[in-house]
Tab-separated table of C-alpha atoms in Angstrom:
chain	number	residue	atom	x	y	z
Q	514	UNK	CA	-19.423	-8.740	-14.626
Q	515	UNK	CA	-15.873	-8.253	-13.636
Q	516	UNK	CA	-13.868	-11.361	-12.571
Q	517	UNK	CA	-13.655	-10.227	-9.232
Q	518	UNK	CA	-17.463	-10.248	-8.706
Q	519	UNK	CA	-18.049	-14.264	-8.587
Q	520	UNK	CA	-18.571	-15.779	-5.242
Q	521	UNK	CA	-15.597	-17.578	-5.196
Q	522	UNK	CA	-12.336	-16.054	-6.134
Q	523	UNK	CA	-10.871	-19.538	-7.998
Q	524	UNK	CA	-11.202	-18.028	-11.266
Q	525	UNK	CA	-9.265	-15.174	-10.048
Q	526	UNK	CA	-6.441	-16.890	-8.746
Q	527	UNK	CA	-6.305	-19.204	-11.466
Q	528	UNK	CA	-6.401	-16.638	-14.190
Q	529	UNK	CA	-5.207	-13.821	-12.355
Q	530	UNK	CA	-1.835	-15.901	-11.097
Q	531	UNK	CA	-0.881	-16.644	-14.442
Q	532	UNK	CA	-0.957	-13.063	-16.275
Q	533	UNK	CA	1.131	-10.525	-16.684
Q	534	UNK	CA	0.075	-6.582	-16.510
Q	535	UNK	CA	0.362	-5.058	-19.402
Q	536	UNK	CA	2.920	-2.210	-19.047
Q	537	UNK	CA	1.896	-0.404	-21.976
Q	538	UNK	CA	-1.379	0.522	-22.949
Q	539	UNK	CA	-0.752	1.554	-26.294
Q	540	UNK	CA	-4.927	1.102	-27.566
Q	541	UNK	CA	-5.156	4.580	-26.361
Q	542	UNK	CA	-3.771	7.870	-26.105
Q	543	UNK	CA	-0.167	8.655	-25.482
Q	544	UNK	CA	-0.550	9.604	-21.976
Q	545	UNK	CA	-1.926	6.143	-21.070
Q	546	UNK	CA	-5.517	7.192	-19.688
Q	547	UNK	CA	-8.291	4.945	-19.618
Q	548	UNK	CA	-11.214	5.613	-21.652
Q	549	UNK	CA	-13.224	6.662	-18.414
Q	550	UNK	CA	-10.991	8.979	-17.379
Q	551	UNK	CA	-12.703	12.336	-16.081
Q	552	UNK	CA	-10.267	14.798	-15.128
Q	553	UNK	CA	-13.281	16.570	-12.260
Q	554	UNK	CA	-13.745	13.188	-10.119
Q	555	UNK	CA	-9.799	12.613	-10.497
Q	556	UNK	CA	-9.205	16.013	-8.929
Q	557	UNK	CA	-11.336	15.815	-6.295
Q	558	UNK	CA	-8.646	13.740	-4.458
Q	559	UNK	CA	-6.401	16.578	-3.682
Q	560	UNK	CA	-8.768	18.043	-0.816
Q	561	UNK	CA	-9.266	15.405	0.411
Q	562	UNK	CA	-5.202	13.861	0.672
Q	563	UNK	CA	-4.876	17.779	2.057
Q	564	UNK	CA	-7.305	17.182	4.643
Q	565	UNK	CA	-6.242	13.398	5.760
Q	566	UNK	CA	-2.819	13.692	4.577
Q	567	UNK	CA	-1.802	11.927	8.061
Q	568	UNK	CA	-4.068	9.183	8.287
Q	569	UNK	CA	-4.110	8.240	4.432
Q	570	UNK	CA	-0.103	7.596	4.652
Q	571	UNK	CA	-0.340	5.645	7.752
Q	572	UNK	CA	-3.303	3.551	6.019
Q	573	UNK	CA	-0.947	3.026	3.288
Q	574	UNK	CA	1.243	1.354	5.363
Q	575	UNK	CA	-0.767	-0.381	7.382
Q	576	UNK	CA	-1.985	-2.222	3.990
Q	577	UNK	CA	1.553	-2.811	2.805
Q	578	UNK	CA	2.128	-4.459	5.898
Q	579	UNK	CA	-0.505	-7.103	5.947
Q	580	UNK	CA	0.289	-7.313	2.226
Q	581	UNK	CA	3.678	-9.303	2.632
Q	582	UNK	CA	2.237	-11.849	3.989
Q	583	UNK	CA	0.964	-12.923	1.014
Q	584	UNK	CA	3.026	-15.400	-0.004
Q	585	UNK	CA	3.922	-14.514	-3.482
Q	586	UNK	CA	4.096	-10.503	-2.634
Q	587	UNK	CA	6.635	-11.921	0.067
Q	588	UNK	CA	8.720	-13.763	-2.651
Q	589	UNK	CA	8.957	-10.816	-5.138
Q	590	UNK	CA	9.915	-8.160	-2.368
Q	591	UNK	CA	12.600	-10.562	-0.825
Q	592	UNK	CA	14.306	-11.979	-4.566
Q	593	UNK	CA	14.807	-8.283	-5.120
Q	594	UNK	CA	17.105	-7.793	-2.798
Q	595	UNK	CA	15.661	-4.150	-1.863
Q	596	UNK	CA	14.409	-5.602	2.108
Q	597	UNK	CA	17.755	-7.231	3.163
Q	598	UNK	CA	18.531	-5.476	6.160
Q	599	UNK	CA	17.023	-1.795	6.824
Q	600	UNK	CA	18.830	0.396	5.370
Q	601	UNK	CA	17.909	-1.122	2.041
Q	602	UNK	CA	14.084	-1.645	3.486
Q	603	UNK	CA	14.321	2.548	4.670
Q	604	UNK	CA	15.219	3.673	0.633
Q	605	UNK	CA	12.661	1.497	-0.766
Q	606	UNK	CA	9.779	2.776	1.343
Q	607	UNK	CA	10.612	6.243	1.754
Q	608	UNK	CA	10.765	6.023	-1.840
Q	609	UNK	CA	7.401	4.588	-2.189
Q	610	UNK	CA	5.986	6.915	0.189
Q	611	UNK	CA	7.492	9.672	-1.866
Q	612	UNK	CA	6.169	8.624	-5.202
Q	613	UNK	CA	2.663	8.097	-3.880
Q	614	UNK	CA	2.967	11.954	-2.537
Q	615	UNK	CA	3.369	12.657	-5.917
Q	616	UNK	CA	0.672	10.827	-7.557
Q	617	UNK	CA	-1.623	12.520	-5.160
Q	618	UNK	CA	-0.516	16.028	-5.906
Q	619	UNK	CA	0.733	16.279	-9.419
Q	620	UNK	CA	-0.947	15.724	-12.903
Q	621	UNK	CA	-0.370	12.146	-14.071
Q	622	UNK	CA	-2.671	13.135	-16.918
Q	623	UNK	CA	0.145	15.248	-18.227
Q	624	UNK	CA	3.730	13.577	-20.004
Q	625	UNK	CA	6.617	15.144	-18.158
Q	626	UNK	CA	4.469	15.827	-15.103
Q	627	UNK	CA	6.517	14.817	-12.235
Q	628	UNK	CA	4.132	12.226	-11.178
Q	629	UNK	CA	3.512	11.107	-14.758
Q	630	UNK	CA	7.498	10.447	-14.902
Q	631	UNK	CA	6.819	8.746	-11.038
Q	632	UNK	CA	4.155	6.482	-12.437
Q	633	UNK	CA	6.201	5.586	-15.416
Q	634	UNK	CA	9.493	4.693	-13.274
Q	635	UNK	CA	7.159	2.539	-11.205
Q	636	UNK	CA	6.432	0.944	-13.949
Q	637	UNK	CA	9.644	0.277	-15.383
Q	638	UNK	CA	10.983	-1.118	-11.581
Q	639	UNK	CA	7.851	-3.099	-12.193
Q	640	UNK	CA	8.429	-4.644	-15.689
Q	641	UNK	CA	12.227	-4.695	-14.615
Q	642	UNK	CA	11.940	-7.290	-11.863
Q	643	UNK	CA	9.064	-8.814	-13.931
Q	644	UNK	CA	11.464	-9.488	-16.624
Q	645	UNK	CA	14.359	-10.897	-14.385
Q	646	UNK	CA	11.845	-13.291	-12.225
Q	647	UNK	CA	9.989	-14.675	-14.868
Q	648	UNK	CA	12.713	-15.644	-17.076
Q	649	UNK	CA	11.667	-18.974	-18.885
Q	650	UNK	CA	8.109	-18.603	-17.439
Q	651	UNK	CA	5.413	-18.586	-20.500
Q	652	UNK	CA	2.871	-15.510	-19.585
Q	653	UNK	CA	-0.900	-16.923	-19.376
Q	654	UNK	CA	1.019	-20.966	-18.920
Q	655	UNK	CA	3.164	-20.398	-15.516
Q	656	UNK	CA	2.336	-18.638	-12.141
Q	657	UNK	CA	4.185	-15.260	-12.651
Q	658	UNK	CA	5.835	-13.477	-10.242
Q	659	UNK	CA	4.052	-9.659	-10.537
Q	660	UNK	CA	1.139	-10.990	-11.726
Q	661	UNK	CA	-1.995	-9.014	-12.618
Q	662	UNK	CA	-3.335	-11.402	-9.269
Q	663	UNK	CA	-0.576	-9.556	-7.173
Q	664	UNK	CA	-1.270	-5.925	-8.247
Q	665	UNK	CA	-4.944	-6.322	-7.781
Q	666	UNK	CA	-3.773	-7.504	-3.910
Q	667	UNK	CA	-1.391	-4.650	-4.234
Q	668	UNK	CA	-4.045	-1.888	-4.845
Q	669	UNK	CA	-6.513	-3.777	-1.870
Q	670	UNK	CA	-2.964	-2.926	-0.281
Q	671	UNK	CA	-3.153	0.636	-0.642
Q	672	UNK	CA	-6.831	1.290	-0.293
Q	673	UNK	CA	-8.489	-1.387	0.577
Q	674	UNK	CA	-8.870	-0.192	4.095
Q	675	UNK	CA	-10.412	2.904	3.345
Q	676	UNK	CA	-13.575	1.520	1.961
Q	677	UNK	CA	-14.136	-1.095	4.758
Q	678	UNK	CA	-12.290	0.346	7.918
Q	679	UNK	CA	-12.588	3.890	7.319
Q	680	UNK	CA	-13.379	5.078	10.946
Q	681	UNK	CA	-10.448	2.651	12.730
Q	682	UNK	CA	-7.435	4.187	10.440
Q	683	UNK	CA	-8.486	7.863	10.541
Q	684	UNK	CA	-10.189	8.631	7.449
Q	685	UNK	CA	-13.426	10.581	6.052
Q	686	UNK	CA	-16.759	8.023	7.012
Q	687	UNK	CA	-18.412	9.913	4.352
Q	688	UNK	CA	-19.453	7.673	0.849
Q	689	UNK	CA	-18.535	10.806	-1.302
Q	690	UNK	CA	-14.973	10.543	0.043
Q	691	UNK	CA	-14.561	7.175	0.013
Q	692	UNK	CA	-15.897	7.094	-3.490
Q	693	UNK	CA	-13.033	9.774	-4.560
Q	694	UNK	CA	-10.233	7.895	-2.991
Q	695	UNK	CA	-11.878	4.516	-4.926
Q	696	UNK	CA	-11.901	6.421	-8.183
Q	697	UNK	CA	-8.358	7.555	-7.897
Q	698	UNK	CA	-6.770	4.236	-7.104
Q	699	UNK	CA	-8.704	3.083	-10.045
Q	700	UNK	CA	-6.753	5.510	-12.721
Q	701	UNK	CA	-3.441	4.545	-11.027
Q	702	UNK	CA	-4.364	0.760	-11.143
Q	703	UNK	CA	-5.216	1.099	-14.686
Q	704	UNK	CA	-1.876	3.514	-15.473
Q	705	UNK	CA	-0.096	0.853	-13.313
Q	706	UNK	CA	-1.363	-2.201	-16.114
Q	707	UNK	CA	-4.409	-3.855	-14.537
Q	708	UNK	CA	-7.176	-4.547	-17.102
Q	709	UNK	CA	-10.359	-3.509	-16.503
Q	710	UNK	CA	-11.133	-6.704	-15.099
Q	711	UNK	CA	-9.296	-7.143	-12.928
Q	712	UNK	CA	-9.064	-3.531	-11.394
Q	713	UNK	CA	-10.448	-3.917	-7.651
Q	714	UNK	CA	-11.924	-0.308	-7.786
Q	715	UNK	CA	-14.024	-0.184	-11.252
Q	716	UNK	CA	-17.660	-0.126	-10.396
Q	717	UNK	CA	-20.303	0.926	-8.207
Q	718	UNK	CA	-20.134	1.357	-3.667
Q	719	UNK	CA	-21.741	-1.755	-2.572
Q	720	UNK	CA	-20.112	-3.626	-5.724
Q	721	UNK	CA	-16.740	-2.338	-4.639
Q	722	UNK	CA	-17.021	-2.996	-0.982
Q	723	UNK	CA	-17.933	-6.769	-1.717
Q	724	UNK	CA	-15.048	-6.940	-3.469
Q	725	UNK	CA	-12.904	-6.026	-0.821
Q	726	UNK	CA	-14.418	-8.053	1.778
Q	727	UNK	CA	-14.030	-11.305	-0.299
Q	728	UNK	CA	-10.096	-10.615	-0.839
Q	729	UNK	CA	-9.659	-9.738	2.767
Q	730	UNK	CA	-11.501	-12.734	3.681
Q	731	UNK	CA	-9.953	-15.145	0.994
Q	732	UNK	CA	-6.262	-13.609	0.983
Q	733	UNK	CA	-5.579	-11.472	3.692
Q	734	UNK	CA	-6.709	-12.860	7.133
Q	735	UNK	CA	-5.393	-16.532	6.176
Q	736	UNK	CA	-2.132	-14.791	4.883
Q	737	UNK	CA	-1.731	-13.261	8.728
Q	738	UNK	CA	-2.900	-16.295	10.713
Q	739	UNK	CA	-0.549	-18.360	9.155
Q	740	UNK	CA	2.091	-15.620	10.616
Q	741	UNK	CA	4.929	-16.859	8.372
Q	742	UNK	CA	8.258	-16.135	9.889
Q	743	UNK	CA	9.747	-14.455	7.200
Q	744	UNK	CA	6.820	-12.315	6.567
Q	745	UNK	CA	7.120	-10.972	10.388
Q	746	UNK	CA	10.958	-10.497	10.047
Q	747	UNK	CA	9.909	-8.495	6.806
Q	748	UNK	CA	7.000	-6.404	8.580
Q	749	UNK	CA	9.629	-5.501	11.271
Q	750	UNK	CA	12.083	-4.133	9.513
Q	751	UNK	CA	9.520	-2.134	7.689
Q	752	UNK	CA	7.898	-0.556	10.436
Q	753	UNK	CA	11.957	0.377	12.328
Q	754	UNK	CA	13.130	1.508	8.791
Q	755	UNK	CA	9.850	3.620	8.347
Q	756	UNK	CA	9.882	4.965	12.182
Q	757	UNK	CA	12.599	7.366	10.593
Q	758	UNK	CA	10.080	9.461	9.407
Q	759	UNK	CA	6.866	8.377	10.736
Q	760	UNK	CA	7.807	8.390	14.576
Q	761	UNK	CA	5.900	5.938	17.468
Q	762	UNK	CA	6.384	3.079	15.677
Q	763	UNK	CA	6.758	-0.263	17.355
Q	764	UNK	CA	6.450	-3.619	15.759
Q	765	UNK	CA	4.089	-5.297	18.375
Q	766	UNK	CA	2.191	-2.558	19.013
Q	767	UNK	CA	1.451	-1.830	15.224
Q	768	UNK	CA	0.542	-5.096	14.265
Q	769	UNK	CA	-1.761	-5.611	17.070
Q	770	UNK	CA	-3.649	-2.586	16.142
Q	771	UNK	CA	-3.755	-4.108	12.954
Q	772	UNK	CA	-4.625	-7.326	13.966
Q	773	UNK	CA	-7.838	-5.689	15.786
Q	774	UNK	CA	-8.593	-2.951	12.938
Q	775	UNK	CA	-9.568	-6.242	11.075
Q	776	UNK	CA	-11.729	-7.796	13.859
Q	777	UNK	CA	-9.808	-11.323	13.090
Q	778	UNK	CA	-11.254	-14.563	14.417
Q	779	UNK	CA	-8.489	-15.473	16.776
Q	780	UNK	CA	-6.322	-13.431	18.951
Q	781	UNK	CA	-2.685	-12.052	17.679
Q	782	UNK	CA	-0.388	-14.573	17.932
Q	783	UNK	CA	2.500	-13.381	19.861
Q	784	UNK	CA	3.572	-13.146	23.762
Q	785	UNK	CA	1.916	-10.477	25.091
Q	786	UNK	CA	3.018	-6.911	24.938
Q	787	UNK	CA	4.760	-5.445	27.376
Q	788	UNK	CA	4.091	-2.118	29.273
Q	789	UNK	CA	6.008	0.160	26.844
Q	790	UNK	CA	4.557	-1.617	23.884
Q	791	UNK	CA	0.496	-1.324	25.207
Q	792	UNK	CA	1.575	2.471	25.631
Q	793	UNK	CA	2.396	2.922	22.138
Q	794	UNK	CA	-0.982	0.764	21.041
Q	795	UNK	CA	-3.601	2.540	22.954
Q	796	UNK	CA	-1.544	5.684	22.225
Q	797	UNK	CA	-2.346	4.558	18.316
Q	798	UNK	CA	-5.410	3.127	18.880
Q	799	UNK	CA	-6.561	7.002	20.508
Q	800	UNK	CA	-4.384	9.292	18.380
Q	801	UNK	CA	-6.269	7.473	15.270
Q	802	UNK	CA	-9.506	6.617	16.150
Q	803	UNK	CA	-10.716	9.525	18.571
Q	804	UNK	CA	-8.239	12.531	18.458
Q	805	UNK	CA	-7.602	13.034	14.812
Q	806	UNK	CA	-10.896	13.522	13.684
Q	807	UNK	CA	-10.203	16.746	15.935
Q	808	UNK	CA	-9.229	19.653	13.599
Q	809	UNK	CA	-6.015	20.796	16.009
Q	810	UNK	CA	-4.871	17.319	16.167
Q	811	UNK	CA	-5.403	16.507	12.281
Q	812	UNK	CA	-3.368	19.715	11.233
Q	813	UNK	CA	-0.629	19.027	13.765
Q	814	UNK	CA	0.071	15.077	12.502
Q	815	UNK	CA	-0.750	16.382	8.856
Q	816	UNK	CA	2.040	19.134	8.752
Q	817	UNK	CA	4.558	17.207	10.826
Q	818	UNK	CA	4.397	14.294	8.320
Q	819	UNK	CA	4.353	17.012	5.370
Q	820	UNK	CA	7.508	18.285	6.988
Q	821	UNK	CA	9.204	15.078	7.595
Q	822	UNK	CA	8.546	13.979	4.394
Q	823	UNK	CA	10.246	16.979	2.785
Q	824	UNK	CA	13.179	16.881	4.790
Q	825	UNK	CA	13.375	13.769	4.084
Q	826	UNK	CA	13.827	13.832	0.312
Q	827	UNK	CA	17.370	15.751	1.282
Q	828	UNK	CA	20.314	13.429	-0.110
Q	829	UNK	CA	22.367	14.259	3.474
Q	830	UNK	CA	19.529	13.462	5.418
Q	831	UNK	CA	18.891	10.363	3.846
Q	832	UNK	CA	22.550	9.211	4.387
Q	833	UNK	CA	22.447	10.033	7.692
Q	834	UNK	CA	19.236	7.910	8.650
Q	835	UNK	CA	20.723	4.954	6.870
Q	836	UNK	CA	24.231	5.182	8.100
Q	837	UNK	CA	22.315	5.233	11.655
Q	838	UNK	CA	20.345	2.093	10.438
Q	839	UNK	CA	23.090	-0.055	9.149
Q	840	UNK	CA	24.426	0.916	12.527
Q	841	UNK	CA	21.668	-0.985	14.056
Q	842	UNK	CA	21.971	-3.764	11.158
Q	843	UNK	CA	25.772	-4.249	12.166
Q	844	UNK	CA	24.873	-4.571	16.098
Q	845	UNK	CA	21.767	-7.176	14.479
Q	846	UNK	CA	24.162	-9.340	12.857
């Protein structure tokens, strides 16, 4: 029984809080694939990232949003320096968006594969920042900062809302498809340095799903009721930075769709929006939930993002969005 299965998660958090990933999985072979690996269910994502390509980036972020308000994800991200203002905060999630797109369409079972080389310079930033904010800390002794706890959070982060909101963020309501989007966060957890377990996504549906509802319920909702200033700050500069390339963003309309996505016990806590902001929510909330599962729409959002995306990895292009941005930063300040 996995770690993560036990009623409470105090082991977990104990344990998990204390340990490092291991950034090299050398007991293996050289391309750093768990023993499980099969290449057929791996491959079975790219259909399906073709056919939701839309709503599985926007899930994304939606996870990485409610994920910095975990206390020690907030920490690492901020001591890096990489979310100071957002131009920085643009670069660093563009970026991530970018290597994810890779992960999903390349071969990470292959060495030189572009997104084998993407996994393994995520794992370097990774061991990098590791290395610099644990400095005196004794691994297994201290409470580490990217910790094996904090990627496990990380990949609820990332697909966590697939398996238990499914129908509110766009995506496929059938198990199969969930299953393949649960499998291949499972590989990149493992390439990533979780142990076994500790990986969120190693074991059966219902097992899985239980999972996930314990670490929403035990990290995530009291991480977003407490509504931490610094954490909001953070989550707003995310969501202008990434408006960029994902337009209709708004702050208070994103979060509240959010908030509701994850039924939470008490209502948002924040002044009520205004006219322009309830526009851009039940524009969201219907766009999401109703339209896309409409083939036109779905195609439409799917290549527009594709497009954006590719401009977007243009050098001039990205200049010229963050020269606009520290524009706004200098009017901020």
């Amino acid at each position: 029984m996995s770690i993560l299965d036990e009623s409470s998660l105090e082991t977990f958090e104990e344990r998990g809080s204390r340990l490092l990933v291991s950034h090299a999985k050398t007991d293996h072979d050289q391309n750093h694939l768990p023993v499980w690996f099969n290449l057929e269910k791996f491959c079975r994502i790219k259909p399906l990232v073709n056919q939701y390509f839309f709503s599985i980036f926007f899930t994304h972020l939606s996870g990485l949003l409610i994920l910095i308000f975990v206390r020690s994800i907030y920490q690492t991200l901020s001591l890096t320096g990489k979310s100071k203002n957002l131009s920085a905060t643009f670069y660093r999630y563009l970026h991530t968006c970018l290597h994810v797109k890779k992960w999903y369409e390349g071969k990470i079972w292959i060495k030189n594969d572009d997104a084998y080389e993407s996994l393994q310079m995520v794992k370097t930033m990774h061991q990098t920042v590791s290395n610099i904010q644990n400095k005196g800390k004794n691994d297994g002794e201290n409470v580490m900062a990217i910790s094996i706890r904090d990627m496990t959070l990380t990949q609820f982060a990332f697909a966590g809302l697939f398996v238990l909101y499914p129908h509110k963020y766009g995506f496929s309501t059938k198990k199969e498809d969930i299953e393949t989007m649960i499998y291949f966060w499972s590989v990149i957890g493992y390439m990533l340095g979780i142990d076994d377990d500790y990986n969120l996504f190693i074991g059966d549906y219902e097992t899985i799903r239980q999972r996930c509802h314990r670490i929403l319920d035990q990290y995530f909702r009291p991480s977003l009721l407490a509504y931490e200033r610094d954490s909001v700050q953070m989550a707003d500069q995310i969501i202008q930075s990434t408006n960029q390339f994902i337009p209709g963003l708004r702050y208070k309309s994103y979060m509240k769709f959010i908030w509701k996505s994850l039924a939470m016990d008490k209502e948002w806590p924040s002044k009520p929006l205004n006219r322009e902001q309830q526009f851009w929510y039940f524009a969201k909330k219907m766009i999401i939930e109703k339209f896309y599962y409409f083939w036109a729409v779905r195609f439409a959002l799917n290549q527009l993002l594709r497009f954006t995306l590719f401009t977007m990895q243009f050098s001039f292009l990205q200049r010229l969005k963050t020269n606009q941005l520290a524009h706004i930063d200098q009017q901020i300040q």
